[in-house]
Amino acid sequence: MSSHAHAVLLSWGPTVLFGMVLPWITYHQLVGRGVPGTAALVLVSAWPALELGLYFALHHRLDEFGALVLAALLVAAAGAVAADGRWTGGRTETAFTGLVGVAFAVSPVFGRPLTFWFGRRFATDGSAAGAARWNGLWQQDAGFRGMHYRLTAAWAAGCVAVAGVMAVLPLRTPVGRVDAAALAAPAVVAATTVAYTARAGRAWAARGQTPAAPSSAPTA
């Protein structure tokens, strides 16, 4: 295994294990043994919370993807509480999608848009050197910054739009169709914005960017 592949595995392995595999297995095991859905969602949130702690201890920065998984589980638990202990996937999906859209929209106010942080997580090998190079691109390349502002606006608009549609549909559409739309709409919006993100990334790379010098700024 190459050193790059090894670094990617070390970076993404714990995230996938603690943020996706273990919560899914644990939730179904708990529910299968009679644990209420709300309690099960809260309990499985311990897995991504543990991963966040381990990742921070190893890399001295937050795992953005793990934080999103933890937020999703907690929002799902809150939705279950609002629904008298029943996890209503459509309602929870709508609320979470809207909250994600708002988070994208307001993130530039705090210095850097969310796509910068997710890009640093997905587009680098997770090493300190990769994060430093990503930080350097932000500081030195106005085109790189502009790309992330546009991507963040696109993700914010897509998430808020699909949440708005899903909030209105139950008032006008049969339940079965609402459930189907709750699964399809986020997938369509995600596919569209991912395609736009990939296209924007390729367009930026086609400008013939040279690797930015590592930034001496903190990587967090």
PDB file of C-alpha atoms in Angstrom:
ATOM      1  CA  MET A   1       0.000   0.000   0.000  1.00  0.00           C
ATOM      2  CA  SER A   2       1.358   3.437  -0.952  1.00  0.00           C
ATOM      3  CA  SER A   3       2.011   6.043   1.699  1.00  0.00           C
ATOM      4  CA  HIS A   4      -0.800   8.214   0.279  1.00  0.00           C
ATOM      5  CA  ALA A   5      -3.321   5.347   0.386  1.00  0.00           C
ATOM      6  CA  HIS A   6      -2.202   4.511   3.914  1.00  0.00           C
ATOM      7  CA  ALA A   7      -2.711   8.133   5.001  1.00  0.00           C
ATOM      8  CA  VAL A   8      -6.182   8.238   3.416  1.00  0.00           C
ATOM      9  CA  LEU A   9      -7.123   4.972   5.147  1.00  0.00           C
ATOM     10  CA  LEU A  10      -5.964   6.262   8.520  1.00  0.00           C
ATOM     11  CA  SER A  11      -7.868   9.499   7.966  1.00  0.00           C
ATOM     12  CA  TRP A  12     -11.150   8.062   6.652  1.00  0.00           C
ATOM     13  CA  GLY A  13     -11.224   4.621   8.265  1.00  0.00           C
ATOM     14  CA  PRO A  14     -12.226   5.789  11.767  1.00  0.00           C
ATOM     15  CA  THR A  15     -14.717   8.291  10.323  1.00  0.00           C
ATOM     16  CA  VAL A  16     -16.523   5.648   8.280  1.00  0.00           C
ATOM     17  CA  LEU A  17     -16.405   3.099  11.107  1.00  0.00           C
ATOM     18  CA  PHE A  18     -17.570   5.373  13.947  1.00  0.00           C
ATOM     19  CA  GLY A  19     -19.744   7.711  11.887  1.00  0.00           C
ATOM     20  CA  MET A  20     -21.587   5.236   9.649  1.00  0.00           C
ATOM     21  CA  VAL A  21     -21.018   1.536  10.274  1.00  0.00           C
ATOM     22  CA  LEU A  22     -21.193   1.339  14.072  1.00  0.00           C
ATOM     23  CA  PRO A  23     -24.171   3.747  14.471  1.00  0.00           C
ATOM     24  CA  TRP A  24     -26.177   1.798  11.875  1.00  0.00           C
ATOM     25  CA  ILE A  25     -25.426  -1.594  13.451  1.00  0.00           C
ATOM     26  CA  THR A  26     -25.939  -0.337  17.005  1.00  0.00           C
ATOM     27  CA  TYR A  27     -29.230   1.403  16.229  1.00  0.00           C
ATOM     28  CA  HIS A  28     -30.784  -1.690  14.661  1.00  0.00           C
ATOM     29  CA  GLN A  29     -29.487  -3.912  17.453  1.00  0.00           C
ATOM     30  CA  LEU A  30     -30.959  -1.628  20.126  1.00  0.00           C
ATOM     31  CA  VAL A  31     -34.328  -1.218  18.407  1.00  0.00           C
ATOM     32  CA  GLY A  32     -34.461  -4.968  17.794  1.00  0.00           C
ATOM     33  CA  ARG A  33     -34.111  -5.487  21.537  1.00  0.00           C
ATOM     34  CA  GLY A  34     -36.967  -3.144  22.377  1.00  0.00           C
ATOM     35  CA  VAL A  35     -35.082   0.088  23.068  1.00  0.00           C
ATOM     36  CA  PRO A  36     -37.231   3.120  22.063  1.00  0.00           C
ATOM     37  CA  GLY A  37     -36.104   4.864  18.883  1.00  0.00           C
ATOM     38  CA  THR A  38     -35.341   8.162  20.629  1.00  0.00           C
ATOM     39  CA  ALA A  39     -33.119   6.523  23.217  1.00  0.00           C
ATOM     40  CA  ALA A  40     -31.416   4.434  20.531  1.00  0.00           C
ATOM     41  CA  LEU A  41     -30.576   7.530  18.481  1.00  0.00           C
ATOM     42  CA  VAL A  42     -29.110   9.269  21.520  1.00  0.00           C
ATOM     43  CA  LEU A  43     -27.059   6.193  22.444  1.00  0.00           C
ATOM     44  CA  VAL A  44     -25.612   5.681  18.962  1.00  0.00           C
ATOM     45  CA  SER A  45     -24.582   9.348  18.926  1.00  0.00           C
ATOM     46  CA  ALA A  46     -21.818   8.260  21.286  1.00  0.00           C
ATOM     47  CA  TRP A  47     -19.980   6.644  18.343  1.00  0.00           C
ATOM     48  CA  PRO A  48     -19.404   9.821  16.278  1.00  0.00           C
ATOM     49  CA  ALA A  49     -18.802  11.774  19.493  1.00  0.00           C
ATOM     50  CA  LEU A  50     -16.047   9.299  20.389  1.00  0.00           C
ATOM     51  CA  GLU A  51     -14.603   9.577  16.874  1.00  0.00           C
ATOM     52  CA  LEU A  52     -14.566  13.377  17.139  1.00  0.00           C
ATOM     53  CA  GLY A  53     -12.569  13.143  20.349  1.00  0.00           C
ATOM     54  CA  LEU A  54     -10.102  10.633  18.909  1.00  0.00           C
ATOM     55  CA  TYR A  55      -9.666  12.613  15.690  1.00  0.00           C
ATOM     56  CA  PHE A  56      -9.017  15.818  17.605  1.00  0.00           C
ATOM     57  CA  ALA A  57      -6.512  14.081  19.854  1.00  0.00           C
ATOM     58  CA  LEU A  58      -4.602  12.735  16.838  1.00  0.00           C
ATOM     59  CA  HIS A  59      -4.863  15.658  14.410  1.00  0.00           C
ATOM     60  CA  HIS A  60      -5.539  18.633  16.728  1.00  0.00           C
ATOM     61  CA  ARG A  61      -8.508  19.778  14.646  1.00  0.00           C
ATOM     62  CA  LEU A  62     -12.195  18.996  14.253  1.00  0.00           C
ATOM     63  CA  ASP A  63     -13.442  16.246  11.948  1.00  0.00           C
ATOM     64  CA  GLU A  64     -16.018  18.177   9.919  1.00  0.00           C
ATOM     65  CA  PHE A  65     -17.715  15.075   8.520  1.00  0.00           C
ATOM     66  CA  GLY A  66     -17.961  13.445  11.954  1.00  0.00           C
ATOM     67  CA  ALA A  67     -19.490  16.624  13.356  1.00  0.00           C
ATOM     68  CA  LEU A  68     -22.139  16.578  10.627  1.00  0.00           C
ATOM     69  CA  VAL A  69     -22.991  12.926  11.381  1.00  0.00           C
ATOM     70  CA  LEU A  70     -23.313  13.700  15.090  1.00  0.00           C
ATOM     71  CA  ALA A  71     -25.540  16.688  14.346  1.00  0.00           C
ATOM     72  CA  ALA A  72     -27.731  14.533  12.085  1.00  0.00           C
ATOM     73  CA  LEU A  73     -28.234  11.926  14.802  1.00  0.00           C
ATOM     74  CA  LEU A  74     -29.061  14.539  17.434  1.00  0.00           C
ATOM     75  CA  VAL A  75     -31.533  16.271  15.110  1.00  0.00           C
ATOM     76  CA  ALA A  76     -33.124  12.884  14.404  1.00  0.00           C
ATOM     77  CA  ALA A  77     -33.427  12.285  18.155  1.00  0.00           C
ATOM     78  CA  ALA A  78     -35.001  15.720  18.628  1.00  0.00           C
ATOM     79  CA  GLY A  79     -37.436  14.937  15.813  1.00  0.00           C
ATOM     80  CA  ALA A  80     -38.354  11.679  17.510  1.00  0.00           C
ATOM     81  CA  VAL A  81     -39.046  13.515  20.760  1.00  0.00           C
ATOM     82  CA  ALA A  82     -41.270  15.987  18.910  1.00  0.00           C
ATOM     83  CA  ALA A  83     -43.124  13.045  17.376  1.00  0.00           C
ATOM     84  CA  ASP A  84     -43.814  11.421  20.767  1.00  0.00           C
ATOM     85  CA  GLY A  85     -40.946   8.964  20.564  1.00  0.00           C
ATOM     86  CA  ARG A  86     -41.423   7.919  16.927  1.00  0.00           C
ATOM     87  CA  TRP A  87     -38.663   8.674  14.469  1.00  0.00           C
ATOM     88  CA  THR A  88     -40.474  10.233  11.496  1.00  0.00           C
ATOM     89  CA  GLY A  89     -37.791  10.106   8.844  1.00  0.00           C
ATOM     90  CA  GLY A  90     -39.427  12.556   6.440  1.00  0.00           C
ATOM     91  CA  ARG A  91     -39.903  15.277   9.043  1.00  0.00           C
ATOM     92  CA  THR A  92     -36.432  14.806  10.453  1.00  0.00           C
ATOM     93  CA  GLU A  93     -34.888  14.832   6.989  1.00  0.00           C
ATOM     94  CA  THR A  94     -36.668  18.075   6.158  1.00  0.00           C
ATOM     95  CA  ALA A  95     -35.615  19.800   9.367  1.00  0.00           C
ATOM     96  CA  PHE A  96     -32.022  18.642   9.090  1.00  0.00           C
ATOM     97  CA  THR A  97     -31.773  19.619   5.416  1.00  0.00           C
ATOM     98  CA  GLY A  98     -33.046  23.096   6.223  1.00  0.00           C
ATOM     99  CA  LEU A  99     -30.610  23.470   9.113  1.00  0.00           C
ATOM    100  CA  VAL A 100     -27.724  22.375   6.900  1.00  0.00           C
ATOM    101  CA  GLY A 101     -28.762  24.974   4.313  1.00  0.00           C
ATOM    102  CA  VAL A 102     -28.797  27.693   6.956  1.00  0.00           C
ATOM    103  CA  ALA A 103     -25.396  26.547   8.215  1.00  0.00           C
ATOM    104  CA  PHE A 104     -23.965  26.840   4.698  1.00  0.00           C
ATOM    105  CA  ALA A 105     -25.542  30.274   4.256  1.00  0.00           C
ATOM    106  CA  VAL A 106     -24.173  31.793   7.454  1.00  0.00           C
ATOM    107  CA  SER A 107     -20.781  30.062   7.484  1.00  0.00           C
ATOM    108  CA  PRO A 108     -18.905  32.806   5.544  1.00  0.00           C
ATOM    109  CA  VAL A 109     -19.705  35.188   8.393  1.00  0.00           C
ATOM    110  CA  PHE A 110     -17.375  33.126  10.586  1.00  0.00           C
ATOM    111  CA  GLY A 111     -14.366  33.513   8.290  1.00  0.00           C
ATOM    112  CA  ARG A 112     -14.455  30.628   5.831  1.00  0.00           C
ATOM    113  CA  PRO A 113     -17.418  28.945   4.121  1.00  0.00           C
ATOM    114  CA  LEU A 114     -18.362  25.377   4.922  1.00  0.00           C
ATOM    115  CA  THR A 115     -17.218  24.054   1.557  1.00  0.00           C
ATOM    116  CA  PHE A 116     -13.675  25.081   2.457  1.00  0.00           C
ATOM    117  CA  TRP A 117     -13.756  22.856   5.546  1.00  0.00           C
ATOM    118  CA  PHE A 118     -15.421  19.942   3.773  1.00  0.00           C
ATOM    119  CA  GLY A 119     -13.059  20.343   0.847  1.00  0.00           C
ATOM    120  CA  ARG A 120     -10.106  20.167   3.172  1.00  0.00           C
ATOM    121  CA  ARG A 121     -11.513  16.949   4.585  1.00  0.00           C
ATOM    122  CA  PHE A 122     -12.401  15.315   1.256  1.00  0.00           C
ATOM    123  CA  ALA A 123      -9.725  16.704  -1.085  1.00  0.00           C
ATOM    124  CA  THR A 124      -6.672  16.087   1.095  1.00  0.00           C
ATOM    125  CA  ASP A 125      -5.254  12.975   2.695  1.00  0.00           C
ATOM    126  CA  GLY A 126      -6.060  14.309   6.160  1.00  0.00           C
ATOM    127  CA  SER A 127      -2.419  14.948   7.010  1.00  0.00           C
ATOM    128  CA  ALA A 128      -1.128  18.160   8.555  1.00  0.00           C
ATOM    129  CA  ALA A 129       0.779  18.876   5.340  1.00  0.00           C
ATOM    130  CA  GLY A 130      -2.369  18.459   3.232  1.00  0.00           C
ATOM    131  CA  ALA A 131      -4.353  20.753   5.533  1.00  0.00           C
ATOM    132  CA  ALA A 132      -1.550  23.332   5.467  1.00  0.00           C
ATOM    133  CA  ARG A 133      -1.507  23.308   1.663  1.00  0.00           C
ATOM    134  CA  TRP A 134      -5.302  23.744   1.597  1.00  0.00           C
ATOM    135  CA  ASN A 135      -5.018  26.676   4.014  1.00  0.00           C
ATOM    136  CA  GLY A 136      -2.314  28.154   1.804  1.00  0.00           C
ATOM    137  CA  LEU A 137      -4.575  28.025  -1.239  1.00  0.00           C
ATOM    138  CA  TRP A 138      -7.231  29.943   0.673  1.00  0.00           C
ATOM    139  CA  GLN A 139      -4.794  32.656   1.712  1.00  0.00           C
ATOM    140  CA  GLN A 140      -3.004  33.042  -1.629  1.00  0.00           C
ATOM    141  CA  ASP A 141      -5.579  32.396  -4.372  1.00  0.00           C
ATOM    142  CA  ALA A 142      -8.557  34.722  -4.813  1.00  0.00           C
ATOM    143  CA  GLY A 143     -10.027  32.350  -7.410  1.00  0.00           C
ATOM    144  CA  PHE A 144      -9.933  29.511  -4.891  1.00  0.00           C
ATOM    145  CA  ARG A 145     -11.773  31.651  -2.341  1.00  0.00           C
ATOM    146  CA  GLY A 146     -14.337  32.789  -4.899  1.00  0.00           C
ATOM    147  CA  MET A 147     -15.000  29.199  -5.934  1.00  0.00           C
ATOM    148  CA  HIS A 148     -15.785  28.213  -2.352  1.00  0.00           C
ATOM    149  CA  TYR A 149     -18.086  31.178  -1.826  1.00  0.00           C
ATOM    150  CA  ARG A 150     -20.043  30.186  -4.954  1.00  0.00           C
ATOM    151  CA  LEU A 151     -20.148  26.521  -3.946  1.00  0.00           C
ATOM    152  CA  THR A 152     -21.354  27.412  -0.470  1.00  0.00           C
ATOM    153  CA  ALA A 153     -24.118  29.591  -1.928  1.00  0.00           C
ATOM    154  CA  ALA A 154     -25.182  26.737  -4.223  1.00  0.00           C
ATOM    155  CA  TRP A 155     -25.318  24.218  -1.373  1.00  0.00           C
ATOM    156  CA  ALA A 156     -27.211  26.659   0.846  1.00  0.00           C
ATOM    157  CA  ALA A 157     -29.774  27.392  -1.865  1.00  0.00           C
ATOM    158  CA  GLY A 158     -30.240  23.708  -2.709  1.00  0.00           C
ATOM    159  CA  CYS A 159     -30.714  22.583   0.888  1.00  0.00           C
ATOM    160  CA  VAL A 160     -33.079  25.413   1.816  1.00  0.00           C
ATOM    161  CA  ALA A 161     -35.095  24.899  -1.380  1.00  0.00           C
ATOM    162  CA  VAL A 162     -35.582  21.169  -0.849  1.00  0.00           C
ATOM    163  CA  ALA A 163     -36.484  21.727   2.819  1.00  0.00           C
ATOM    164  CA  GLY A 164     -39.067  24.307   1.792  1.00  0.00           C
ATOM    165  CA  VAL A 165     -40.602  21.990  -0.778  1.00  0.00           C
ATOM    166  CA  MET A 166     -40.716  19.102   1.690  1.00  0.00           C
ATOM    167  CA  ALA A 167     -42.359  21.315   4.307  1.00  0.00           C
ATOM    168  CA  VAL A 168     -45.153  22.271   1.887  1.00  0.00           C
ATOM    169  CA  LEU A 169     -45.734  18.875   0.218  1.00  0.00           C
ATOM    170  CA  PRO A 170     -47.523  17.212   3.189  1.00  0.00           C
ATOM    171  CA  LEU A 171     -50.215  19.861   2.950  1.00  0.00           C
ATOM    172  CA  ARG A 172     -50.987  19.028  -0.683  1.00  0.00           C
ATOM    173  CA  THR A 173     -49.776  15.485  -1.374  1.00  0.00           C
ATOM    174  CA  PRO A 174     -50.810  11.975  -0.214  1.00  0.00           C
ATOM    175  CA  VAL A 175     -48.646  10.459   2.514  1.00  0.00           C
ATOM    176  CA  GLY A 176     -47.095   7.780   0.297  1.00  0.00           C
ATOM    177  CA  ARG A 177     -45.908  10.322  -2.228  1.00  0.00           C
ATOM    178  CA  VAL A 178     -44.529  12.542   0.521  1.00  0.00           C
ATOM    179  CA  ASP A 179     -42.437   9.659   1.864  1.00  0.00           C
ATOM    180  CA  ALA A 180     -41.113   8.929  -1.618  1.00  0.00           C
ATOM    181  CA  ALA A 181     -40.319  12.588  -2.190  1.00  0.00           C
ATOM    182  CA  ALA A 182     -38.571  12.771   1.199  1.00  0.00           C
ATOM    183  CA  LEU A 183     -36.131  10.155  -0.064  1.00  0.00           C
ATOM    184  CA  ALA A 184     -35.803  11.395  -3.648  1.00  0.00           C
ATOM    185  CA  ALA A 185     -35.619  15.179  -3.293  1.00  0.00           C
ATOM    186  CA  PRO A 186     -32.499  15.366  -1.093  1.00  0.00           C
ATOM    187  CA  ALA A 187     -30.778  12.815  -3.335  1.00  0.00           C
ATOM    188  CA  VAL A 188     -31.552  14.837  -6.462  1.00  0.00           C
ATOM    189  CA  VAL A 189     -30.368  18.089  -4.896  1.00  0.00           C
ATOM    190  CA  ALA A 190     -27.243  16.420  -3.515  1.00  0.00           C
ATOM    191  CA  ALA A 191     -26.426  14.865  -6.906  1.00  0.00           C
ATOM    192  CA  THR A 192     -26.896  18.221  -8.635  1.00  0.00           C
ATOM    193  CA  THR A 193     -24.766  20.176  -6.183  1.00  0.00           C
ATOM    194  CA  VAL A 194     -22.079  17.481  -6.132  1.00  0.00           C
ATOM    195  CA  ALA A 195     -21.943  17.621  -9.935  1.00  0.00           C
ATOM    196  CA  TYR A 196     -21.678  21.421  -9.800  1.00  0.00           C
ATOM    197  CA  THR A 197     -18.976  21.144  -7.138  1.00  0.00           C
ATOM    198  CA  ALA A 198     -16.969  18.705  -9.263  1.00  0.00           C
ATOM    199  CA  ARG A 199     -17.342  20.911 -12.336  1.00  0.00           C
ATOM    200  CA  ALA A 200     -16.249  24.009 -10.423  1.00  0.00           C
ATOM    201  CA  GLY A 201     -13.251  22.149  -9.017  1.00  0.00           C
ATOM    202  CA  ARG A 202     -12.188  20.982 -12.468  1.00  0.00           C
ATOM    203  CA  ALA A 203     -12.619  24.478 -13.882  1.00  0.00           C
ATOM    204  CA  TRP A 204     -10.428  25.919 -11.137  1.00  0.00           C
ATOM    205  CA  ALA A 205      -7.784  23.212 -11.640  1.00  0.00           C
ATOM    206  CA  ALA A 206      -7.828  23.834 -15.397  1.00  0.00           C
ATOM    207  CA  ARG A 207      -6.526  27.323 -14.769  1.00  0.00           C
ATOM    208  CA  GLY A 208      -3.153  25.685 -14.206  1.00  0.00           C
ATOM    209  CA  GLN A 209      -2.819  26.296 -10.513  1.00  0.00           C
ATOM    210  CA  THR A 210       0.562  25.619  -8.989  1.00  0.00           C
ATOM    211  CA  PRO A 211       0.659  24.076  -5.520  1.00  0.00           C
ATOM    212  CA  ALA A 212       0.374  26.711  -2.840  1.00  0.00           C
ATOM    213  CA  ALA A 213       3.061  26.980  -0.243  1.00  0.00           C
ATOM    214  CA  PRO A 214       2.004  25.510   3.076  1.00  0.00           C
ATOM    215  CA  SER A 215       0.452  28.044   5.356  1.00  0.00           C
ATOM    216  CA  SER A 216       1.944  28.642   8.762  1.00  0.00           C
ATOM    217  CA  ALA A 217      -1.530  29.407  10.091  1.00  0.00           C
ATOM    218  CA  PRO A 218      -3.166  26.893  12.460  1.00  0.00           C
ATOM    219  CA  THR A 219      -4.852  24.045  10.609  1.00  0.00           C
ATOM    220  CA  ALA A 220      -7.966  24.050  12.774  1.00  0.00           C
TER     221      ALA A 220
END
